[in-house]
CSV table of C-alpha atoms in Angstrom, one decimal:
chain,number,residue,atom,x,y,z
A,1,PRO,CA,13.9,20.0,0.9
A,2,PRO,CA,16.0,20.7,-2.2
A,3,ALA,CA,14.9,17.7,-4.3
A,4,TYR,CA,11.0,18.7,-3.9
A,5,PRO,CA,11.1,21.3,-6.6
A,6,ALA,CA,13.1,19.1,-8.9
A,7,LEU,CA,10.9,16.2,-8.5
A,8,LEU,CA,7.7,18.5,-8.9
A,9,GLY,CA,9.3,19.8,-12.1
A,10,LEU,CA,10.1,16.5,-13.4
A,11,PHE,CA,6.5,15.2,-12.5
A,12,PHE,CA,5.1,18.4,-14.3
A,13,SER,CA,7.1,17.6,-17.3
A,14,VAL,CA,5.5,14.1,-17.5
A,15,THR,CA,2.0,15.0,-16.6
A,16,GLY,CA,1.6,18.7,-17.5
A,17,VAL,CA,1.2,21.6,-15.1
A,18,SER,CA,-2.2,21.4,-13.5
A,19,TYR,CA,-3.8,21.4,-10.1
A,20,GLY,CA,-4.8,17.8,-10.3
A,21,ALA,CA,-1.3,16.7,-11.1
A,22,ALA,CA,0.1,18.7,-8.2
A,23,ARG,CA,-2.5,16.9,-5.9
A,24,LEU,CA,-1.5,13.7,-7.2
A,25,PHE,CA,2.2,14.6,-6.7
A,26,ILE,CA,1.6,15.4,-3.1
A,27,ALA,CA,-0.3,12.3,-2.4
A,28,LEU,CA,2.4,10.2,-3.9
A,29,MET,CA,5.1,12.0,-1.8
A,30,LEU,CA,2.8,11.5,1.4
A,31,ALA,CA,2.5,7.9,0.6
A,32,VAL,CA,6.3,7.7,0.2
A,33,ALA,CA,6.9,9.4,3.5
A,34,GLY,CA,4.4,7.1,5.2
A,35,GLY,CA,6.2,4.1,3.7
A,36,PHE,CA,9.6,5.4,4.9
A,37,PHE,CA,8.3,6.0,8.2
A,38,TYR,CA,6.7,2.5,8.4
A,39,ALA,CA,10.1,1.1,7.2
A,40,ILE,CA,12.0,2.9,10.0
A,41,LEU,CA,9.5,1.7,12.7
A,42,ARG,CA,10.0,-1.9,11.4
A,43,ARG,CA,13.7,-1.5,11.5
A,44,MET,CA,13.3,-0.5,15.2
A,45,ALA,CA,11.6,-3.8,15.9
A,46,ILE,CA,8.1,-2.4,16.2
A,47,GLU,CA,5.4,-4.9,15.2
A,48,ARG,CA,3.6,-4.5,11.9
A,49,ALA,CA,0.2,-3.4,13.2
A,50,PRO,CA,1.5,-0.5,15.6
A,51,ALA,CA,3.9,0.6,12.8
A,52,ALA,CA,1.1,0.8,10.3
A,53,ALA,CA,-1.1,2.7,12.8
A,54,CYS,CA,1.8,5.1,13.4
A,55,ALA,CA,2.5,5.7,9.7
A,56,LEU,CA,-1.2,6.3,9.0
A,57,LEU,CA,-1.4,8.7,12.0
A,58,LEU,CA,1.6,10.5,10.6
A,59,MET,CA,-0.2,11.0,7.4
A,60,THR,CA,-3.5,12.1,8.9
A,61,VAL,CA,-2.2,14.5,11.5
A,62,PRO,CA,-4.4,17.6,11.0
A,63,GLU,CA,-1.4,19.8,10.2
A,64,VAL,CA,-0.1,17.5,7.6
A,65,ALA,CA,-3.5,16.9,6.0
A,66,HIS,CA,-4.1,20.8,6.1
A,67,TRP,CA,-0.9,21.7,4.3
A,68,ALA,CA,-0.7,18.7,1.9
A,69,ARG,CA,-3.5,20.3,0.2
A,70,ASP,CA,-1.2,23.0,-1.3
A,71,THR,CA,1.9,22.7,-3.4
A,72,MET,CA,4.6,25.2,-4.4
């Protein structure tokens, strides 16, 4: 997404460029994605527990977990 490099650059300007900061940024973005997915499911009238389980599943799918370890 076009906003990702800009957000990453802004995050690095605050925290400094480091591997730890990049991992923290990715964890925050993954949490935001899970939160948005949960909100979408709730708007579709999915109950809380199944929506939370689906959002957690989204964040822990092997491909997402594998590629979330790296950053640009």
